Amino acid sequence: MTPAPISRRRALVLGGLGAASVATGATGWIAANAGGATGGRLQPADTGAALAQPPVLDSRGGRLEVELTAAAGVRLAGRDTAALGFNGTSPGPTLRVRPGDELAVRLTNRLDQPTNLHTHGLRVSPQANSDNPFLRVDPGTSFDYLYRIPPEHPAGTYWYHPHHHGMVADQIFGGLAGALLVDPPPGQGPDVATVEDRVLLVTDTTLDSGGRVVEVGAMDRAMGREGELVLVNGQHQPVIPAAPGATQRWRIINGCVSRVLVLRLQDHPFVQVAHDGTFLPGPVPRDQVVLAPGNRVDVVVTPTGPGAYPLIAEAVDRGDMGAMMGGGTTTSGPLTVATMAIAGTPVTAPPLPATLPAEAAPAGPVTGQRQVAFQMGMGGMGGGGMAFTIDGRTFDPARDDQMITLGAVEEWTVTNPSPLAHPFHLHVWPFTVLALSDGTPPVGVPQDVVLIPARGWVRLRIPFTGFSGRSVYHCHILDHEDAGMMATVNVRG
Ligand code: CU
Ligand code: CU
Ligand code: CU
């Protein structure tokens, strides 16, 4: 298809939540939301099919060179749709690299609006053509990214997605996301040996009966949109085949724009081994795992006897917007995301190691402390809308919000006076959560997204080491980020 160019008006609307109604019909892949929540939706045609893995592109000899083309027209939920993908699939290919590798990505934009690429969680330079969120790749053009992955980079689960300010939520909701795995160094076996190793990239979207992405209104953007269709690797309620005793490592990625995933597997406790790409000190049994948008959790599942066991996403209370907006913000649930189907001959799997190669908490003195406030309130762009700010300001890519000296180890207290939980995300420099206002026990290892409780706070320790350059921190409810809940850090060496 030949998409129409983005209109100036639409670009403005996408950049803010102030307008009461949004322009429609300016793109080929977004459809006006007519008919309400039940009318004219795409019906999945693949419910219960075996879970597939996205295509894998693996590095060889220290280098992975890939072309990623972002375009409309992918298969989702077993149907041909006008949703977005990389190289014709959603999720896009899984990129597998190793510490010390070079990852060269030629990104080609065949969308009708600008885009770019962010390697979420990867510890790489934010400068030039590396993980630089300020870049803009216009429609019809290509850009060559080069990411140098440090030799000491942790082996784990990361992901990639567009990050062009103002359009991030629409493009991820549209289907643009993929897994990015760092494997152990060459010659080293897996840190956790399991019989199966699977990516479960969870996304949500809403598609009309013609397979176009349904446009969301200002209220949905303010709350953080949640799609009516929850997909795993682009599939609706897939079946995950399993044999009794045959352990499976699930690399669960929350690629949803706003949805918080609280997941449990019927009759099967998870054993969590990693969070946001870094190993825990040892395996931790958990009845459920919680993933804010952007988070990754690696769990090991040990299938028991024959049967079908649903993977359930629970209802989640993301805060109470009643006072402000006249509505609640409970994620719908419980809903079945996938089903593990156990059959066949029992298998003896390698035992889990008692300890894992967790990263030590940053040592050394704290060199600085900062307070940061994620705020939302009335009176946003255009008047009458909502304002989404950090320290009272909306995003300005030209402004340095935090000036930091390379090597600093800082403690940040990030407050959230609003009645809605916001996931805090910082690029490039992972942080350790020291405490949360609601008493949630911190994970204890470096991470890159943490949910700031409604009317609460988190306290973080952030070593600004390894890389200098400018990057961003923001709310990973991507509608909020697009509306301005993002700010810059400038780390100078
Ligand atoms: Cu992200
Ligand atoms: Cu937010
Ligand atoms: Cu970001």
mmCIF file of C-alpha atoms in Angstrom, residues 52 59 77 179 258 371:
data_model
loop_
_atom_site.group_PDB
_atom_site.id
_atom_site.type_symbol
_atom_site.label_atom_id
_atom_site.label_comp_id
_atom_site.label_asym_id
_atom_site.label_seq_id
_atom_site.Cartn_x
_atom_site.Cartn_y
_atom_site.Cartn_z
ATOM 1 C CA ALA A 52 5.587 -19.701 17.355
ATOM 2 C CA SER A 59 25.406 -12.897 15.315
ATOM 3 C CA ALA A 77 -3.972 -13.163 15.509
ATOM 4 C CA ALA A 179 13.106 -9.176 21.254
ATOM 5 C CA SER A 258 0.313 0.888 29.218
ATOM 6 C CA GLN A 371 14.515 14.711 43.502
#
